[in-house]
PDB file of C-alpha atoms in Angstrom:
ATOM      1  CA  ARG A   1       4.256   2.458  -6.454  1.00 42.00           C
ATOM      2  CA  PRO A   2       3.289  -1.037  -6.622  1.00 42.00           C
ATOM      3  CA  LEU A   3      -0.099  -1.520  -5.702  1.00 44.00           C
ATOM      4  CA  LEU A   4      -1.977  -1.530  -2.555  1.00 45.00           C
ATOM      5  CA  ARG A   5       0.567  -0.586   0.134  1.00 44.00           C
ATOM      6  CA  VAL A   6      -2.034   0.924   2.283  1.00 38.00           C
ATOM      7  CA  MET A   7      -4.614  -2.342   1.738  1.00 43.00           C
ATOM      8  CA  VAL A   8      -2.173  -4.541   3.126  1.00 44.00           C
ATOM      9  CA  ALA A   9      -2.037  -2.972   6.423  1.00 41.00           C
ATOM     10  CA  ALA A  10      -5.937  -2.049   6.505  1.00 39.00           C
ATOM     11  CA  GLY A  11      -6.831  -5.832   5.063  1.00 46.00           C
ATOM     12  CA  VAL A  12      -4.489  -7.858   7.134  1.00 43.00           C
ATOM     13  CA  VAL A  13      -4.982  -5.971  10.555  1.00 41.00           C
ATOM     14  CA  LEU A  14      -8.847  -4.753  10.269  1.00 41.00           C
ATOM     15  CA  SER A  15     -10.537  -7.797   8.173  1.00 47.00           C
ATOM     16  CA  ASP A  16     -11.475  -9.326  11.315  1.00 50.00           C
ATOM     17  CA  PRO A  17     -11.498  -6.403  14.158  1.00 52.00           C
ATOM     18  CA  ALA A  18     -13.290  -9.040  16.636  1.00 53.00           C
ATOM     19  CA  THR A  19     -10.011 -11.104  16.905  1.00 59.00           C
ATOM     20  CA  ALA A  20      -7.263  -8.249  15.490  1.00 74.00           C
ATOM     21  CA  VAL A  21      -4.199 -10.315  14.895  1.00 86.00           C
ATOM     22  CA  ARG A  22      -2.907 -13.493  16.685  1.00 91.00           C
ATOM     23  CA  VAL A  23      -0.868 -16.545  15.685  1.00 94.00           C
ATOM     24  CA  ASN A  24      -2.827 -19.655  14.228  1.00 93.00           C
ATOM     25  CA  PRO A  25      -1.498 -22.732  15.300  1.00 90.00           C
ATOM     26  CA  ASP A  26      -3.012 -24.326  12.193  1.00 91.00           C
ATOM     27  CA  GLY A  27      -0.488 -22.646  10.345  1.00 92.00           C
ATOM     28  CA  HIS A  28      -2.869 -20.895   7.859  1.00 94.00           C
ATOM     29  CA  GLY A  29      -3.228 -17.277   7.370  1.00 96.00           C
ATOM     30  CA  GLN A  30      -3.414 -13.615   5.966  1.00 97.00           C
ATOM     31  CA  ALA A  31       0.166 -12.907   6.745  1.00 97.00           C
ATOM     32  CA  LEU A  32       3.034 -15.114   6.791  1.00 98.00           C
ATOM     33  CA  ILE A  33       6.430 -14.644   8.741  1.00 98.00           C
ATOM     34  CA  TYR A  34       9.428 -16.603   7.897  1.00 98.00           C
ATOM     35  CA  PRO A  35      11.612 -15.771  10.355  1.00 97.00           C
ATOM     36  CA  TYR A  36      14.883 -16.482   8.714  1.00 97.00           C
ATOM     37  CA  TYR A  37      16.815 -16.518   5.190  1.00 98.00           C
ATOM     38  CA  THR A  38      20.134 -17.023   4.193  1.00 97.00           C
ATOM     39  CA  ALA A  39      22.409 -17.188   1.004  1.00 97.00           C
ATOM     40  CA  ARG A  40      25.704 -16.453   2.923  1.00 96.00           C
ATOM     41  CA  SER A  41      28.696 -18.901   2.010  1.00 94.00           C
ATOM     42  CA  THR A  42      30.618 -21.128   4.860  1.00 91.00           C
ATOM     43  CA  VAL A  43      34.042 -20.706   5.769  1.00 89.00           C
ATOM     44  CA  GLY A  44      34.564 -23.617   3.394  1.00 88.00           C
ATOM     45  CA  GLY A  45      33.011 -20.990   0.877  1.00 90.00           C
ATOM     46  CA  HIS A  46      30.144 -23.126  -0.037  1.00 93.00           C
ATOM     47  CA  ALA A  47      26.841 -20.818  -0.217  1.00 94.00           C
ATOM     48  CA  PHE A  48      23.371 -21.599   1.389  1.00 96.00           C
ATOM     49  CA  VAL A  49      20.166 -21.456  -0.356  1.00 97.00           C
ATOM     50  CA  THR A  50      16.896 -20.793   1.106  1.00 98.00           C
ATOM     51  CA  ALA A  51      13.826 -22.306  -0.800  1.00 98.00           C
ATOM     52  CA  LEU A  52      10.858 -21.016  -0.268  1.00 98.00           C
ATOM     53  CA  SER A  53       7.115 -21.810  -0.922  1.00 97.00           C
ATOM     54  CA  VAL A  54       3.622 -19.994  -0.263  1.00 98.00           C
ATOM     55  CA  THR A  55       0.410 -22.210  -0.937  1.00 97.00           C
ATOM     56  CA  ASN A  56      -2.932 -20.868  -1.473  1.00 96.00           C
ATOM     57  CA  VAL A  57      -5.361 -23.242   0.206  1.00 96.00           C
ATOM     58  CA  SER A  58      -8.319 -21.342  -1.000  1.00 94.00           C
ATOM     59  CA  SER A  59     -10.706 -21.672  -3.751  1.00 93.00           C
ATOM     60  CA  ARG A  60     -10.224 -17.584  -5.071  1.00 94.00           C
ATOM     61  CA  PRO A  61      -7.271 -16.191  -6.312  1.00 95.00           C
ATOM     62  CA  LYS A  62      -5.096 -14.093  -4.244  1.00 96.00           C
ATOM     63  CA  ALA A  63      -2.860 -10.627  -4.774  1.00 95.00           C
ATOM     64  CA  VAL A  64      -0.162 -10.841  -2.075  1.00 96.00           C
ATOM     65  CA  ARG A  65       2.886  -8.847  -1.072  1.00 96.00           C
ATOM     66  CA  VAL A  66       6.422 -10.241  -0.738  1.00 98.00           C
ATOM     67  CA  ARG A  67       8.655  -8.335   1.559  1.00 98.00           C
ATOM     68  CA  ILE A  68      12.177  -9.148   2.105  1.00 98.00           C
ATOM     69  CA  LEU A  69      14.285  -7.375   5.001  1.00 98.00           C
ATOM     70  CA  GLU A  70      17.861  -7.957   5.993  1.00 98.00           C
ATOM     71  CA  GLY A  71      18.804  -9.153   9.172  1.00 95.00           C
ATOM     72  CA  ARG A  72      20.711  -5.908  10.989  1.00 96.00           C
ATOM     73  CA  ALA A  73      18.291  -3.468  10.886  1.00 97.00           C
ATOM     74  CA  GLY A  74      14.759  -5.034   9.356  1.00 97.00           C
ATOM     75  CA  ALA A  75      15.158  -2.502   6.161  1.00 98.00           C
ATOM     76  CA  SER A  76      13.411  -3.644   2.948  1.00 98.00           C
ATOM     77  CA  VAL A  77      15.908  -4.830   0.451  1.00 98.00           C
ATOM     78  CA  LEU A  78      12.747  -5.912  -2.277  1.00 98.00           C
ATOM     79  CA  ASP A  79       9.405  -6.237  -2.404  1.00 96.00           C
ATOM     80  CA  PHE A  80       6.920  -7.026  -4.899  1.00 95.00           C
ATOM     81  CA  ASN A  81       3.360  -8.431  -5.876  1.00 95.00           C
ATOM     82  CA  LEU A  82       2.624 -11.831  -6.284  1.00 96.00           C
ATOM     83  CA  PHE A  83      -0.836 -13.362  -7.689  1.00 95.00           C
ATOM     84  CA  LEU A  84      -1.636 -16.805  -7.154  1.00 95.00           C
ATOM     85  CA  ASN A  85      -4.124 -19.016  -8.622  1.00 92.00           C
ATOM     86  CA  ALA A  86      -6.873 -20.862  -6.681  1.00 92.00           C
ATOM     87  CA  TYR A  87      -4.870 -23.755  -4.619  1.00 92.00           C
ATOM     88  CA  ASP A  88      -1.293 -22.172  -6.155  1.00 92.00           C
ATOM     89  CA  VAL A  89       1.715 -23.120  -4.999  1.00 94.00           C
ATOM     90  CA  TRP A  90       4.623 -20.531  -5.759  1.00 96.00           C
ATOM     91  CA  THR A  91       8.183 -21.401  -4.840  1.00 97.00           C
ATOM     92  CA  ALA A  92      11.302 -19.461  -5.307  1.00 98.00           C
ATOM     93  CA  GLY A  93      14.899 -19.633  -3.994  1.00 98.00           C
ATOM     94  CA  ILE A  94      16.882 -16.497  -2.647  1.00 98.00           C
ATOM     95  CA  VAL A  95      20.890 -17.428  -3.626  1.00 98.00           C
ATOM     96  CA  ALA A  96      23.956 -15.606  -3.629  1.00 96.00           C
ATOM     97  CA  ALA A  97      24.163 -12.897  -6.462  1.00 95.00           C
ATOM     98  CA  GLY A  98      27.433 -11.547  -7.033  1.00 86.00           C
ATOM     99  CA  PRO A  99      27.793  -8.950  -4.207  1.00 92.00           C
ATOM    100  CA  GLY A 100      24.811  -9.712  -2.171  1.00 95.00           C
ATOM    101  CA  ALA A 101      21.847 -11.797  -2.250  1.00 98.00           C
ATOM    102  CA  GLY A 102      18.812 -12.153  -5.025  1.00 98.00           C
ATOM    103  CA  ILE A 103      15.710 -14.178  -5.623  1.00 98.00           C
ATOM    104  CA  PHE A 104      14.765 -16.054  -8.412  1.00 98.00           C
ATOM    105  CA  SER A 105      11.624 -18.217  -9.382  1.00 97.00           C
ATOM    106  CA  ALA A 106      10.825 -20.894 -12.004  1.00 94.00           C
ATOM    107  CA  ASP A 107       7.072 -20.632 -11.197  1.00 92.00           C
ATOM    108  CA  ASN A 108       4.361 -19.121 -13.726  1.00 91.00           C
ATOM    109  CA  SER A 109       2.389 -17.198 -11.094  1.00 93.00           C
ATOM    110  CA  CYS A 110       2.487 -13.680 -11.987  1.00 93.00           C
ATOM    111  CA  THR A 111       4.258 -11.021 -10.105  1.00 94.00           C
ATOM    112  CA  THR A 112       4.981  -7.081 -10.470  1.00 93.00           C
ATOM    113  CA  PRO A 113       7.845  -6.374 -10.761  1.00 93.00           C
ATOM    114  CA  GLN A 114       8.724  -9.422 -12.648  1.00 93.00           C
ATOM    115  CA  VAL A 115      10.952 -11.872 -10.726  1.00 96.00           C
ATOM    116  CA  SER A 116      13.902 -13.282 -12.716  1.00 97.00           C
ATOM    117  CA  ARG A 117      13.525 -16.915 -13.476  1.00 95.00           C
ATOM    118  CA  SER A 118      17.225 -17.648 -13.554  1.00 96.00           C
ATOM    119  CA  ALA A 119      19.619 -18.552 -10.609  1.00 95.00           C
ATOM    120  CA  THR A 120      22.501 -17.439 -12.284  1.00 94.00           C
ATOM    121  CA  ALA A 121      20.766 -14.130 -13.049  1.00 95.00           C
ATOM    122  CA  ALA A 122      18.578 -13.443  -9.983  1.00 97.00           C
ATOM    123  CA  THR A 123      16.922 -10.450  -9.159  1.00 98.00           C
ATOM    124  CA  GLN A 124      19.099  -8.642  -6.505  1.00 97.00           C
ATOM    125  CA  PHE A 125      18.315  -7.424  -3.348  1.00 98.00           C
ATOM    126  CA  ARG A 126      19.147  -3.895  -2.855  1.00 97.00           C
ATOM    127  CA  ASN A 127      20.801  -1.200  -0.160  1.00 97.00           C
ATOM    128  CA  PHE A 128      18.591   2.057  -0.905  1.00 96.00           C
ATOM    129  CA  LEU A 129      16.970   1.530   2.540  1.00 97.00           C
ATOM    130  CA  TYR A 130      19.560   1.223   4.874  1.00 97.00           C
ATOM    131  CA  VAL A 131      22.486   3.162   2.993  1.00 97.00           C
ATOM    132  CA  GLY A 132      23.624   6.021   5.576  1.00 95.00           C
ATOM    133  CA  ASP A 133      22.052   4.121   8.700  1.00 96.00           C
ATOM    134  CA  THR A 134      25.890   3.813  10.365  1.00 95.00           C
ATOM    135  CA  LEU A 135      25.141   0.045  10.289  1.00 96.00           C
ATOM    136  CA  GLY A 136      27.258  -0.404   7.180  1.00 95.00           C
ATOM    137  CA  ASP A 137      26.509   0.112   3.194  1.00 97.00           C
ATOM    138  CA  SER A 138      27.368  -2.843   2.110  1.00 97.00           C
ATOM    139  CA  LEU A 139      25.113  -5.563   0.032  1.00 97.00           C
ATOM    140  CA  ASP A 140      26.615  -7.955   2.465  1.00 96.00           C
ATOM    141  CA  ARG A 141      23.940  -7.292   4.870  1.00 97.00           C
ATOM    142  CA  THR A 142      21.452  -8.759   2.091  1.00 98.00           C
ATOM    143  CA  TYR A 143      23.051 -12.334   2.605  1.00 98.00           C
ATOM    144  CA  GLU A 144      20.586 -13.041   5.723  1.00 97.00           C
ATOM    145  CA  GLY A 145      17.548 -11.789   6.710  1.00 98.00           C
ATOM    146  CA  PHE A 146      13.529 -12.274   6.852  1.00 98.00           C
ATOM    147  CA  PHE A 147      10.569 -12.093   4.896  1.00 98.00           C
ATOM    148  CA  GLU A 148       7.089 -11.631   4.780  1.00 98.00           C
ATOM    149  CA  ILE A 149       4.418 -12.520   2.592  1.00 98.00           C
ATOM    150  CA  LEU A 150       1.004 -10.699   3.301  1.00 97.00           C
ATOM    151  CA  GLU A 151      -2.422 -11.140   1.523  1.00 97.00           C
ATOM    152  CA  MET A 152      -3.543  -8.186   0.021  1.00 94.00           C
ATOM    153  CA  GLY A 153      -7.073  -9.303  -0.960  1.00 95.00           C
ATOM    154  CA  ALA A 154      -9.022 -12.127  -2.474  1.00 96.00           C
ATOM    155  CA  ILE A 155      -9.482 -11.911  -5.949  1.00 95.00           C
ATOM    156  CA  ASP A 156     -12.910 -12.964  -7.896  1.00 95.00           C
ATOM    157  CA  PRO A 157     -11.979 -15.490 -10.482  1.00 93.00           C
ATOM    158  CA  GLU A 158     -14.389 -14.579 -13.002  1.00 93.00           C
ATOM    159  CA  SER A 159     -13.295 -10.681 -13.168  1.00 93.00           C
ATOM    160  CA  PRO A 160     -10.489  -9.254 -15.833  1.00 91.00           C
ATOM    161  CA  LEU A 161      -8.010  -9.524 -12.666  1.00 92.00           C
ATOM    162  CA  GLY A 162      -8.930 -12.998 -12.022  1.00 92.00           C
ATOM    163  CA  MET A 163      -8.978 -14.490 -15.724  1.00 91.00           C
ATOM    164  CA  SER A 164      -5.269 -12.964 -16.438  1.00 91.00           C
ATOM    165  CA  VAL A 165      -3.608 -14.453 -12.954  1.00 92.00           C
ATOM    166  CA  THR A 166      -5.615 -18.066 -13.451  1.00 90.00           C
ATOM    167  CA  HIS A 167      -3.238 -20.968 -15.234  1.00 81.00           C
ATOM    168  CA  ALA A 168      -4.916 -22.966 -18.195  1.00 70.00           C
ATOM    169  CA  LEU A 169      -6.817 -25.835 -17.559  1.00 61.00           C
ATOM    170  CA  ASP A 170      -6.257 -29.205 -19.444  1.00 53.00           C
ATOM    171  CA  TYR A 171      -7.448 -32.605 -18.712  1.00 49.00           C
ATOM    172  CA  SER A 172      -5.192 -33.358 -16.147  1.00 53.00           C
ATOM    173  CA  GLY A 173      -5.802 -30.263 -13.678  1.00 49.00           C
ATOM    174  CA  TYR A 174      -3.595 -27.173 -13.960  1.00 49.00           C
ATOM    175  CA  ASN A 175      -0.779 -27.297 -16.768  1.00 47.00           C
ATOM    176  CA  THR A 176       2.755 -26.186 -17.075  1.00 56.00           C
ATOM    177  CA  SER A 177       1.702 -22.946 -19.545  1.00 69.00           C
ATOM    178  CA  LYS A 178       2.039 -19.224 -17.717  1.00 78.00           C
ATOM    179  CA  PRO A 179      -1.086 -17.224 -17.162  1.00 88.00           C
ATOM    180  CA  SER A 180      -1.599 -14.235 -19.487  1.00 87.00           C
ATOM    181  CA  CYS A 181      -0.644 -11.875 -16.425  1.00 89.00           C
ATOM    182  CA  THR A 182      -1.975  -8.904 -18.635  1.00 84.00           C
ATOM    183  CA  GLY A 183      -3.448  -5.942 -17.105  1.00 80.00           C
ATOM    184  CA  LEU A 184      -2.217  -6.426 -13.435  1.00 82.00           C
ATOM    185  CA  PRO A 185      -2.574  -3.158 -11.506  1.00 74.00           C
ATOM    186  CA  LEU A 186       0.621  -0.998 -10.931  1.00 65.00           C
ATOM    187  CA  THR A 187      -0.917   1.788  -8.955  1.00 67.00           C
ATOM    188  CA  ASP A 188      -2.590   2.233  -5.665  1.00 67.00           C
ATOM    189  CA  ALA A 189      -6.238   2.112  -6.994  1.00 72.00           C
ATOM    190  CA  VAL A 190      -8.225  -0.891  -5.533  1.00 79.00           C
ATOM    191  CA  PRO A 191      -8.846  -3.249  -8.918  1.00 83.00           C
ATOM    192  CA  ALA A 192     -12.053  -4.447  -9.523  1.00 86.00           C
ATOM    193  CA  GLY A 193     -12.698  -7.792  -8.871  1.00 88.00           C
ATOM    194  CA  LEU A 194     -10.565  -7.433  -5.458  1.00 92.00           C
ATOM    195  CA  SER A 195     -12.182  -7.893  -2.076  1.00 93.00           C
ATOM    196  CA  ARG A 196     -10.976  -8.248   1.457  1.00 94.00           C
ATOM    197  CA  PRO A 197      -8.289 -10.822   2.500  1.00 94.00           C
ATOM    198  CA  THR A 198      -9.960 -14.266   3.555  1.00 94.00           C
ATOM    199  CA  GLY A 199      -6.726 -16.353   4.669  1.00 95.00           C
ATOM    200  CA  GLY A 200      -5.802 -19.484   3.635  1.00 96.00           C
ATOM    201  CA  LEU A 201      -1.990 -18.760   3.305  1.00 98.00           C
ATOM    202  CA  VAL A 202       0.604 -21.752   4.241  1.00 98.00           C
ATOM    203  CA  GLY A 203       4.643 -21.159   3.839  1.00 97.00           C
ATOM    204  CA  ASN A 204       7.699 -23.127   4.251  1.00 97.00           C
ATOM    205  CA  ALA A 205      11.431 -22.418   3.897  1.00 98.00           C
ATOM    206  CA  SER A 206      14.286 -24.774   3.398  1.00 98.00           C
ATOM    207  CA  TYR A 207      18.282 -24.146   4.089  1.00 98.00           C
ATOM    208  CA  ILE A 208      20.109 -26.182   1.698  1.00 97.00           C
ATOM    209  CA  ASN A 209      23.630 -26.174   1.277  1.00 95.00           C
ATOM    210  CA  ILE A 210      24.637 -29.171  -1.053  1.00 92.00           C
ATOM    211  CA  ASN A 211      28.071 -29.360  -0.415  1.00 90.00           C
ATOM    212  CA  GLU A 212      27.904 -29.200   3.352  1.00 88.00           C
ATOM    213  CA  GLY A 213      25.082 -31.915   3.399  1.00 91.00           C
ATOM    214  CA  THR A 214      22.681 -29.555   4.862  1.00 92.00           C
ATOM    215  CA  ASP A 215      18.977 -29.573   4.418  1.00 95.00           C
ATOM    216  CA  PHE A 216      16.344 -28.390   7.151  1.00 94.00           C
ATOM    217  CA  SER A 217      13.052 -26.817   6.944  1.00 96.00           C
ATOM    218  CA  ILE A 218      10.570 -24.350   9.081  1.00 96.00           C
ATOM    219  CA  ASP A 219       7.045 -23.528   8.524  1.00 96.00           C
ATOM    220  CA  ALA A 220       5.911 -19.881   8.373  1.00 97.00           C
ATOM    221  CA  ILE A 221       4.484 -18.603  10.935  1.00 97.00           C
ATOM    222  CA  ALA A 222       0.901 -17.661  10.177  1.00 97.00           C
TER     223      ALA A 222
END
């Protein structure tokens, strides 16, 4: 199984037991809730694209969990680990992908499992966790839902994990080269260099339908 499912719950909920979980009106947090996504088509046959972003405004790299859930019962249709560099912005698009929806990202930040870089061959959402729940087994359910991005931990930039997820530098700052993404943890064992969550995630989503002339945005709940 992918890394640190237990640490998601333990880190996000228990890292600050004095305050527990609260909504941050400043929009920064350890957990981001994006209340809606859609890749559904209008009556005219024009599909929406949900463009999303998450920003790490802290000076340390982050390991985060991305969980995408369909809208009828909140069943997970895709989840993966994302590794953000210090001050990194990760962007992606949720699009119609044949029967059902999928996600792609042209961003160079490391993901495990790897997310497709192509909008025409997006990583497809799956119905494994809702088949047989009486609400319908079709992938049509994946066209709408919501998603969460949860910080699993801050990463020591000098650790092997930190160096493998850090983008190369040039004189102008972060360039377009891809981090090595080597040796990323694939088990529940806590890797060296990972410490408790510290917050500093900010998110946004936009709902775009070019043919319908629609484009509006929301901020994630932090």
